[in-house]
Tab-separated table of C-alpha atoms and ligand atoms in Angstrom:
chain	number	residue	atom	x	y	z
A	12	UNK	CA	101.086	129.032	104.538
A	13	UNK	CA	101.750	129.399	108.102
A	14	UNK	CA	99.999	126.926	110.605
A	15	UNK	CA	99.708	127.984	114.465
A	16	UNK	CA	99.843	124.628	115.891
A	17	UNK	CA	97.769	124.719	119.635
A	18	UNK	CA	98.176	120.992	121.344
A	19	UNK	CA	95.728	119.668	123.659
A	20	UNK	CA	96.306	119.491	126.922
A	21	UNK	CA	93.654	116.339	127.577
A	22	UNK	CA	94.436	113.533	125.005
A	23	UNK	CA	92.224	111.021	124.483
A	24	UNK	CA	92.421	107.257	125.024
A	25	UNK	CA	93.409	105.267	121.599
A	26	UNK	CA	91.085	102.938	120.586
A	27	UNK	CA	91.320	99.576	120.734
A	28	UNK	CA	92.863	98.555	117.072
A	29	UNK	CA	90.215	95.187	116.942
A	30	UNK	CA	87.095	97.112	116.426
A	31	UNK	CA	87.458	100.507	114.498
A	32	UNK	CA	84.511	100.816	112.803
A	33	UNK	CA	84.456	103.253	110.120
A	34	UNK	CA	84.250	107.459	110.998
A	35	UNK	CA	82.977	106.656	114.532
A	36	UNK	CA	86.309	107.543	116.198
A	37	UNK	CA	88.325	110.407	115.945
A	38	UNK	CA	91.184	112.040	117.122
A	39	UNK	CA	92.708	114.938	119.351
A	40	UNK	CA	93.100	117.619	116.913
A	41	UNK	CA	91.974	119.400	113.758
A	42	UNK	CA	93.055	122.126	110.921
A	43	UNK	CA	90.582	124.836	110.694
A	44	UNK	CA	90.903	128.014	108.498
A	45	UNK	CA	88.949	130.764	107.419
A	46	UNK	CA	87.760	132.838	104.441
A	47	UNK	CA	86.623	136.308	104.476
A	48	UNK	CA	86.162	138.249	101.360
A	49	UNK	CA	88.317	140.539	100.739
A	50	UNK	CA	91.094	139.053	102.648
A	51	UNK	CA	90.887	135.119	101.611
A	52	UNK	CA	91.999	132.025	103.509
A	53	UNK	CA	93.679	133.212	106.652
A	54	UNK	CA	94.282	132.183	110.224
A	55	UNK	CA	95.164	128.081	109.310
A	56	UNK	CA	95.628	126.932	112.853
A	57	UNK	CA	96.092	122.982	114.263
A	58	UNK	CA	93.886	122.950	116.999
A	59	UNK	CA	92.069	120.381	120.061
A	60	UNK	CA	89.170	119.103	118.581
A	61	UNK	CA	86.200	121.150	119.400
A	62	UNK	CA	82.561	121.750	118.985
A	63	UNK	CA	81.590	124.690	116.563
A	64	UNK	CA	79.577	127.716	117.344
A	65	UNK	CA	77.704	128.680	114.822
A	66	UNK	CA	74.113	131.095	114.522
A	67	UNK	CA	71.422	129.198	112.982
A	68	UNK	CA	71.088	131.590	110.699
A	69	UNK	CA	74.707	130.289	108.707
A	70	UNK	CA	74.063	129.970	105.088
A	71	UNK	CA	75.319	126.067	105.437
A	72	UNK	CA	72.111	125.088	107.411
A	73	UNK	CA	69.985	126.027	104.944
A	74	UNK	CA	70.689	125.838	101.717
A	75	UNK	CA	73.901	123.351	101.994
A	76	UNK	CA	76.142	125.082	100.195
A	77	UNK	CA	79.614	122.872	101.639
A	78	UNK	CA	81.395	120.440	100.183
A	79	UNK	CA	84.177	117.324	101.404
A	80	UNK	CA	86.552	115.081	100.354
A	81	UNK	CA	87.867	112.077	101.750
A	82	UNK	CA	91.657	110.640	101.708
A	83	UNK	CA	93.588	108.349	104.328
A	84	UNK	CA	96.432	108.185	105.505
A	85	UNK	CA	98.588	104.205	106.209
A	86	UNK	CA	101.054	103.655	108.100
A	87	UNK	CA	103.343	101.416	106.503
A	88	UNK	CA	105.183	97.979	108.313
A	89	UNK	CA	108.401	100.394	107.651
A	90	UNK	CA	107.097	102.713	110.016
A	91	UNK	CA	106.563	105.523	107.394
A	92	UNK	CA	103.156	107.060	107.144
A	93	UNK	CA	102.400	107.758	103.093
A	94	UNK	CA	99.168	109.673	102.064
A	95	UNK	CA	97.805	108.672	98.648
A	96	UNK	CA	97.673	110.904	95.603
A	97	UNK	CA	96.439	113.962	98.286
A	98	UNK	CA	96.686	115.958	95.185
A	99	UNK	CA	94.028	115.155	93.177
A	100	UNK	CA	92.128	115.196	96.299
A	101	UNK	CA	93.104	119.059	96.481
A	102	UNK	CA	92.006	119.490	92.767
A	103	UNK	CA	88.605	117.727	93.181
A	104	UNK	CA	88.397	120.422	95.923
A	105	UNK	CA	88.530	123.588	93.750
A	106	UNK	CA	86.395	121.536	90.586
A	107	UNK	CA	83.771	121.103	93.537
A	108	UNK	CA	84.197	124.352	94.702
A	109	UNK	CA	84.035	126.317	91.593
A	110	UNK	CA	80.638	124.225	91.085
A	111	UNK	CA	79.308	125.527	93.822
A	112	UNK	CA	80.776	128.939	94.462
A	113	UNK	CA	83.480	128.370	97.107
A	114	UNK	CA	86.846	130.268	96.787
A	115	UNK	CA	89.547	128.086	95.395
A	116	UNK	CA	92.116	126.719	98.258
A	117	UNK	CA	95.826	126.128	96.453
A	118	UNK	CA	96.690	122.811	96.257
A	119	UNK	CA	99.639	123.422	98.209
A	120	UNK	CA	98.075	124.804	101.098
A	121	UNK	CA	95.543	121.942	101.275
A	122	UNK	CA	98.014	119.138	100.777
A	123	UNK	CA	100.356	120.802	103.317
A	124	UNK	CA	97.321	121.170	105.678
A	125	UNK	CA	96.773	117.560	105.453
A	126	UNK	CA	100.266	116.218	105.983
A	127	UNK	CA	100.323	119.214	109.190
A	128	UNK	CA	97.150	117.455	111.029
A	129	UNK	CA	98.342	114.026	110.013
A	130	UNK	CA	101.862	114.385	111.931
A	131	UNK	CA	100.389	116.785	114.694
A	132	UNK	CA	98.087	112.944	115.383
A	133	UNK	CA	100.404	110.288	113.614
A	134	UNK	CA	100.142	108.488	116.966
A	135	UNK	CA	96.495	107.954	116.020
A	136	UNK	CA	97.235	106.092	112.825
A	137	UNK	CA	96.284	102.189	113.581
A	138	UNK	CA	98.606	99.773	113.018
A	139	UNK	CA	96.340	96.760	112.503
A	140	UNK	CA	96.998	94.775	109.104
A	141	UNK	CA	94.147	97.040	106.901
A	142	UNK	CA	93.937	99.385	109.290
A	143	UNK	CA	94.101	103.674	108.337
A	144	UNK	CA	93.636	106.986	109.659
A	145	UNK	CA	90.716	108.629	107.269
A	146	UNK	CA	90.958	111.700	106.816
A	147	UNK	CA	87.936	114.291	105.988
A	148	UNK	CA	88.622	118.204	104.767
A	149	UNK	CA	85.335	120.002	104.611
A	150	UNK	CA	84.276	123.322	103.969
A	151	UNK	CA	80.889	124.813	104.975
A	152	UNK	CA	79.253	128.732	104.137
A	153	UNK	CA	79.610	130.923	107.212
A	154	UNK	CA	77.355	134.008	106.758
A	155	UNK	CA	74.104	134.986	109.252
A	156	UNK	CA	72.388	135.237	106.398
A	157	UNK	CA	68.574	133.749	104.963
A	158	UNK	CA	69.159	134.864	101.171
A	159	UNK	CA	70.251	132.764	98.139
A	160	UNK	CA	73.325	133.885	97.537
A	161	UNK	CA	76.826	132.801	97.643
A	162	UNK	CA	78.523	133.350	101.164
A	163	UNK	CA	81.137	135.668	101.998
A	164	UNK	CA	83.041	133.816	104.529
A	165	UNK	CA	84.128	130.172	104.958
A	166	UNK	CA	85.246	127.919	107.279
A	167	UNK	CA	87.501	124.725	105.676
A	168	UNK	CA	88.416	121.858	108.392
A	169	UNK	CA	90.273	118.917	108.656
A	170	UNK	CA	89.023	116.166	111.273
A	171	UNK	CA	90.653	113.024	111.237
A	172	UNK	CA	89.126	109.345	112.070
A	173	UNK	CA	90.947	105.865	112.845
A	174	UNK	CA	89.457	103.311	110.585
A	175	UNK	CA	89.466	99.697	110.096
A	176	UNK	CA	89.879	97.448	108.506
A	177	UNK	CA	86.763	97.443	105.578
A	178	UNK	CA	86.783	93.783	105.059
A	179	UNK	CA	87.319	91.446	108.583
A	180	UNK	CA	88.196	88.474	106.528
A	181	UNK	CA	89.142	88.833	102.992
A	182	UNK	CA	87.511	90.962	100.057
A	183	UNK	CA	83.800	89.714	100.379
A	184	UNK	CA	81.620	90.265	97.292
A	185	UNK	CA	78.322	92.411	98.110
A	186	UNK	CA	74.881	92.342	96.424
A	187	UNK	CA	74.141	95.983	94.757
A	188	UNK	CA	70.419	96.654	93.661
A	189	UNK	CA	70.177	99.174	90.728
A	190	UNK	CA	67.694	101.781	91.114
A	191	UNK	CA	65.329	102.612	88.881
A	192	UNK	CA	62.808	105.102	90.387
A	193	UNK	CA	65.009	107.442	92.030
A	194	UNK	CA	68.059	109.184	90.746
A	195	UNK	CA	70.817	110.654	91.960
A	196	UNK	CA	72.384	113.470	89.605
A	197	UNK	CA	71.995	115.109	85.994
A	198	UNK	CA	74.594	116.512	83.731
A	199	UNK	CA	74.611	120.039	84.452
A	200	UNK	CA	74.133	119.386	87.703
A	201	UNK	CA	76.479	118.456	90.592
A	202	UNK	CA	76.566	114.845	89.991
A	203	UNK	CA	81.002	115.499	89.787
A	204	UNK	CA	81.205	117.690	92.691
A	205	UNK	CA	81.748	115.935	96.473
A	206	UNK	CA	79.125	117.573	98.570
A	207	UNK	CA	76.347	116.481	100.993
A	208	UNK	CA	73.622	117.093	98.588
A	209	UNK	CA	74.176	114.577	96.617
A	210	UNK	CA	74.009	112.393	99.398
A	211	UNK	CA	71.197	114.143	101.091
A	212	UNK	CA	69.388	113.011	97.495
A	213	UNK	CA	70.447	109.212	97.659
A	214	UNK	CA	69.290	108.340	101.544
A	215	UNK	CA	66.093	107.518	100.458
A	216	UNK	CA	67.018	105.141	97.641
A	217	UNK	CA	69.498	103.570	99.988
A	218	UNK	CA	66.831	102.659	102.671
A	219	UNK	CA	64.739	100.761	99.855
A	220	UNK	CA	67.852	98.742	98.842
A	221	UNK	CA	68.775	97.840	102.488
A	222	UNK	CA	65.263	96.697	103.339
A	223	UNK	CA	65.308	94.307	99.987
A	224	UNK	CA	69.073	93.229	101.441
A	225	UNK	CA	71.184	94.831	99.293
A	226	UNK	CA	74.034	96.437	100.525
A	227	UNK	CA	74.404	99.614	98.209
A	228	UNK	CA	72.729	101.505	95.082
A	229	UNK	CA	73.960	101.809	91.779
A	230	UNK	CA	72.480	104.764	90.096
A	231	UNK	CA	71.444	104.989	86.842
A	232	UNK	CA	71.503	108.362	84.120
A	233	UNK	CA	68.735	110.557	85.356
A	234	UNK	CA	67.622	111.510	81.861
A	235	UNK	CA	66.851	108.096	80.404
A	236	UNK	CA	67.402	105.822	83.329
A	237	UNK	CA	69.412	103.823	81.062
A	238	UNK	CA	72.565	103.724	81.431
A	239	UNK	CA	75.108	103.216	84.169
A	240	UNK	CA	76.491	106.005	86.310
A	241	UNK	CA	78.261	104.994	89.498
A	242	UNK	CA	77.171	103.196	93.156
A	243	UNK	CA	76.545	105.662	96.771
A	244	UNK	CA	80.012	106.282	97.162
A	245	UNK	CA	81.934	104.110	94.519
A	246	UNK	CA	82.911	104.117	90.626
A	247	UNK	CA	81.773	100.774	89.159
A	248	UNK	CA	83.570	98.932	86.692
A	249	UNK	CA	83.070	95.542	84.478
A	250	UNK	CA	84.649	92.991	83.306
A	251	UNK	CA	82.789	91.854	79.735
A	252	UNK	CA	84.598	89.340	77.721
A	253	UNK	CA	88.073	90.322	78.630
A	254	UNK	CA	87.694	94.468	78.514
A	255	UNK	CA	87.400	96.161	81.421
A	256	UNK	CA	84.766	98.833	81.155
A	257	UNK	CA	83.707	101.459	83.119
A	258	UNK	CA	80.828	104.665	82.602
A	259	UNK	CA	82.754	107.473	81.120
A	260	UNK	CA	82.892	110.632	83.488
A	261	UNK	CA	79.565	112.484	81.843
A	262	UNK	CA	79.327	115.391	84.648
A	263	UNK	CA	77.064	113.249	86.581
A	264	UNK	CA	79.414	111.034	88.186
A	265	UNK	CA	82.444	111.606	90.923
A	266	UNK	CA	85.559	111.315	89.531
A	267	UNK	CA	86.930	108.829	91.865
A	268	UNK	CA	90.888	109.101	92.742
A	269	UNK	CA	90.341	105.172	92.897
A	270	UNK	CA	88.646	105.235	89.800
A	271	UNK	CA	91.676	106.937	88.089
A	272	UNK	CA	94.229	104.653	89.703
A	273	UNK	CA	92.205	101.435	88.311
A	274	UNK	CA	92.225	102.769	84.954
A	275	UNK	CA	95.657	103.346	85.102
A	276	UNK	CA	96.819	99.763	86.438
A	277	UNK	CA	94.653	98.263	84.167
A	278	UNK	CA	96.177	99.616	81.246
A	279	UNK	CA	99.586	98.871	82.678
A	280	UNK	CA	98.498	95.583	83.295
A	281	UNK	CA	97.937	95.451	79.438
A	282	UNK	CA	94.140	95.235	80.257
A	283	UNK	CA	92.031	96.618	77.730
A	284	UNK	CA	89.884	99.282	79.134
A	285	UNK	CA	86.918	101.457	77.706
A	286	UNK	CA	85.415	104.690	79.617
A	287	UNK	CA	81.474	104.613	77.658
A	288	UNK	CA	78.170	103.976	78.419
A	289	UNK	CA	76.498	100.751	79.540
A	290	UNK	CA	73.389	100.353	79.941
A	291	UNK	CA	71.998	97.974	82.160
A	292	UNK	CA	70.200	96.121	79.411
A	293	UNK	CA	73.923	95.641	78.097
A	294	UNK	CA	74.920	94.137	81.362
A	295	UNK	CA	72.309	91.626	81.115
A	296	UNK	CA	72.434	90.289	78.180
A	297	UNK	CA	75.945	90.441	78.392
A	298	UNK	CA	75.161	87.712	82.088
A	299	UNK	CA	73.391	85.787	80.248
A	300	UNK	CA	75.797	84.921	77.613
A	301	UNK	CA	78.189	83.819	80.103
A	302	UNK	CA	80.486	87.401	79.349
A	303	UNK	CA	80.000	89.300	82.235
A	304	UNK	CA	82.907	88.083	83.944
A	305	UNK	CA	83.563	90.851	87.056
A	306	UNK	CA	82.093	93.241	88.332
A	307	UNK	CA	83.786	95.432	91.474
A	308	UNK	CA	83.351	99.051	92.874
A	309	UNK	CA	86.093	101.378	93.392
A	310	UNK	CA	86.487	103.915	96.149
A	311	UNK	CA	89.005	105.350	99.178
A	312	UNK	CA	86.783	103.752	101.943
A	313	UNK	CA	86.981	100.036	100.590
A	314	UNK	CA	89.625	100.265	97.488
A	315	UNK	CA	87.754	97.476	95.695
A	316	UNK	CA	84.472	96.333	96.380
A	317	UNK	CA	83.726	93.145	94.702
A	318	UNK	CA	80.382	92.693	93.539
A	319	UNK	CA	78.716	89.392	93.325
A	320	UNK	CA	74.936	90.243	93.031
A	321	UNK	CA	73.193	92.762	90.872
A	322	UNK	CA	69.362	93.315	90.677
A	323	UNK	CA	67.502	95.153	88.178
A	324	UNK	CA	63.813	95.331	87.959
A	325	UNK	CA	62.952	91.445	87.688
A	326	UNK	CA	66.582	90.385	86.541
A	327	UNK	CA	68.721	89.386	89.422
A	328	UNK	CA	72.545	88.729	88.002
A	329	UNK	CA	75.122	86.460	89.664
A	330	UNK	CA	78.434	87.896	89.146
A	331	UNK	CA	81.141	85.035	88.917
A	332	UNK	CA	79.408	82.438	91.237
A	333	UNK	CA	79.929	85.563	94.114
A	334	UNK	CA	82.999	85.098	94.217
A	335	UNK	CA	86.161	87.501	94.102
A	336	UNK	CA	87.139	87.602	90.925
A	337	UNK	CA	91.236	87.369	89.900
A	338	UNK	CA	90.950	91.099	88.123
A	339	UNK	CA	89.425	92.494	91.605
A	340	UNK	CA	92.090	90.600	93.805
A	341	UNK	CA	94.742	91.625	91.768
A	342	UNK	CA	93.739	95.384	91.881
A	343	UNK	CA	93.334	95.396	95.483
A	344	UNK	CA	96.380	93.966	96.196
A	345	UNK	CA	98.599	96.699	93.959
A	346	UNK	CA	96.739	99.534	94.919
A	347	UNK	CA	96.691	98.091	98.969
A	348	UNK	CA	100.399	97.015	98.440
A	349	UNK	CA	101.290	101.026	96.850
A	350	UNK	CA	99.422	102.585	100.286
A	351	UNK	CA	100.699	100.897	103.017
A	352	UNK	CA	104.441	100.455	101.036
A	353	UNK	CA	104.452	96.864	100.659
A	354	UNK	CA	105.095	97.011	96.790
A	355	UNK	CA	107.286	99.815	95.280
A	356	UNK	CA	105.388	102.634	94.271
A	357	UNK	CA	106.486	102.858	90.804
A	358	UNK	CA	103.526	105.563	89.616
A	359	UNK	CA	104.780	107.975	91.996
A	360	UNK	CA	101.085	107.694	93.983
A	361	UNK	CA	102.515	107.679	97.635
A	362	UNK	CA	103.704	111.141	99.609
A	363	UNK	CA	105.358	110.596	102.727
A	364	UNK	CA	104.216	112.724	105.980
A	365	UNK	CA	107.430	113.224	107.800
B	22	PLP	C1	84.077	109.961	96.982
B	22	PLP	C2	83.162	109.299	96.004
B	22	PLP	C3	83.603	108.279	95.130
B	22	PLP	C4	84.974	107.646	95.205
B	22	PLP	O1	86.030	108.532	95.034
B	22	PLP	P1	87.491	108.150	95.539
B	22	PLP	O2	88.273	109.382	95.255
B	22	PLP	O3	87.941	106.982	94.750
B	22	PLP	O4	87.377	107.853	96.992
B	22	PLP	C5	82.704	107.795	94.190
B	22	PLP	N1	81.447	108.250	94.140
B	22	PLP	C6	80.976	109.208	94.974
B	22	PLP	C7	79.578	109.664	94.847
B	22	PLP	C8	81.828	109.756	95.938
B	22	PLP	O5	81.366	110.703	96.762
């Protein structure tokens, strides 16, 4: 793929390294190309950071049809910057898109057009202890067009945003409030695919759980509301009486990179671990015999979220006194020690932007 690289000619002012924030902050450039049938992806170019111009008649506006991921990219105390497993990032892409009718990007192309952007703004990438440059491909439906249909053209983008540091002081357990009204996906729907209607579908659930003081949702199957599926934008795992278990991927829930890279450790760890269902009745009874030891959610934006409070309906669970528990810590130290290449990276995870 060839990549017309056009630098700005007004950089911006880098942000002060102390208070980040999360996707608030971005940088001077982004990779934009375009599909057209016919012809397919053409025209990848690195360019300033602009505003689009779009008619309000493009397909995107109206019937969402777009999808994203979300990877980062750490710059190491060696000075190297390393991306983490950007490949199954590229896969998710194509399961996503085939879901919902987007052309297929090769996973060469996207992973190259990731490292490209990356090095064309490695000068953005914080160097604050936690610190990382997220990074957010996208890819929205182009045509002037008010019919149901699949669009013709595309337009896939890269933008990139410094982030901080997700906890300020140490992994801090939150409270998550399982939802029992609303759901979020079905099997059959697109419960596995990365796109903004799924989110679009969990806002109002998320409001509720805020205004009771809980931090984040965790979803439950939306055909018997039942069983566990994952949390807004985290898998969920368990620790019951020694095995680490976590909901198996059904077709309703994202098949978190994280997610993969737990299981994985886990099992090298010689943890035993079970993909399954759980139901939340499980979970309690499992609290109140003393078994339910951890509990922590796994995504790019946070790694490992330890949870110390769950609600459900009248039951409200205390997850190991709310405190971080040594299976969490541990995790979050590999997987943090892998990315920013304080601890060899003997799976092979890390590729180097150079
Ligand atoms: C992105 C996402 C995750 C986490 O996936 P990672 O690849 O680990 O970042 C989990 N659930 C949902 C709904 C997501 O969108």
């Amino acid at each position: 793929m060839e990549i017309k690289i056009t630098k700005t000619q007004t950089p911006g002012q880098k942000p002060d390294q102390s208070n980040l924030g999360f996707g608030k902050i971005f940088t001077d450039h982004m990779f934009e190309m375009e599909y057209t049938e016919g012809i397919g992806w053409h025209d990848a170019k690195i360019v300033p950071v602009h505003n689009l111009s779009l008619h309000p008649a493009c397909m995107v506006f109206h019937y969402g049809q777009e999808m994203f991921e979300g990877l980062k990219a750490y710059r190491g105390k060696d000075g190297k910057v390393r991306l983490f497993r950007p490949d199954m990032n590229a896969k998710r892409t194509n399961n996503t898109n085939d879901r919902l009718c987007i052309p297929n990007i090769p996973v060469e192309d996207f992973v190259e057009a990731v490292k490209a952007v990356v090095k064309v703004d490695e000068d953005w990438i914080p160097t604050a202890d936690g610190t990382s440059l997220y990074i957010r491909p996208f890819i929205i439906a182009t045509d002037e067009f008010l019919g149901v249909a699949p669009s013709k053209t595309y337009k896939f983008m890269i933008i990139l945003s410094p982030s901080g540091a997700y906890y300020a002081s140490g992994l801090a357990p939150v409270g998550i409030w399982i939802e029992d009204e609303y759901v979020r996906a079905v099997k059959g729907g697109i419960g596995f695919a990365k796109t903004g209607g799924n989110y679009a579908a969990s806002l109002a659930a998320q409001v509720k759980a805020h205004d009771d003081g809980y931090s984040q949702v965790l979803w439950l199957d939306g055909v018997e509301r039942k069983y566990i599926e994952e949390v807004g934008a985290m898998n969920i795992f368990f620790k019951i009486d020694g095995k680490i278990v976590t909901p198996e991927l059904n077709g309703s829930i994202l098949p978190g990179v994280t997610r993969d890279s737990v299981i994985q450790l886990c099992k090298k760890m010689g943890l035993p671990v079970e993909e399954r269902k759980i139901s939340a009745e499980e979970l309690i009874a499992a609290q109140k015999a003393g078994k339910l030891e951890e509990c922590f959610g796994s995504g790019t934006a946070a790694v490992i979220s330890p949870v110390g409070k769950l609600r459900y309906k009248d039951d409200v669970m205390l997850i190991n006194n709310n405190e971080i528990g040594p299976v969490s810590q541990k995790l979050y130290d590999t997987i943090t020690g892998i990315q920013w290449g304080k601890i060899e990276d003997d799976m092979g995870w890390t590729v180097e932007v150079k």
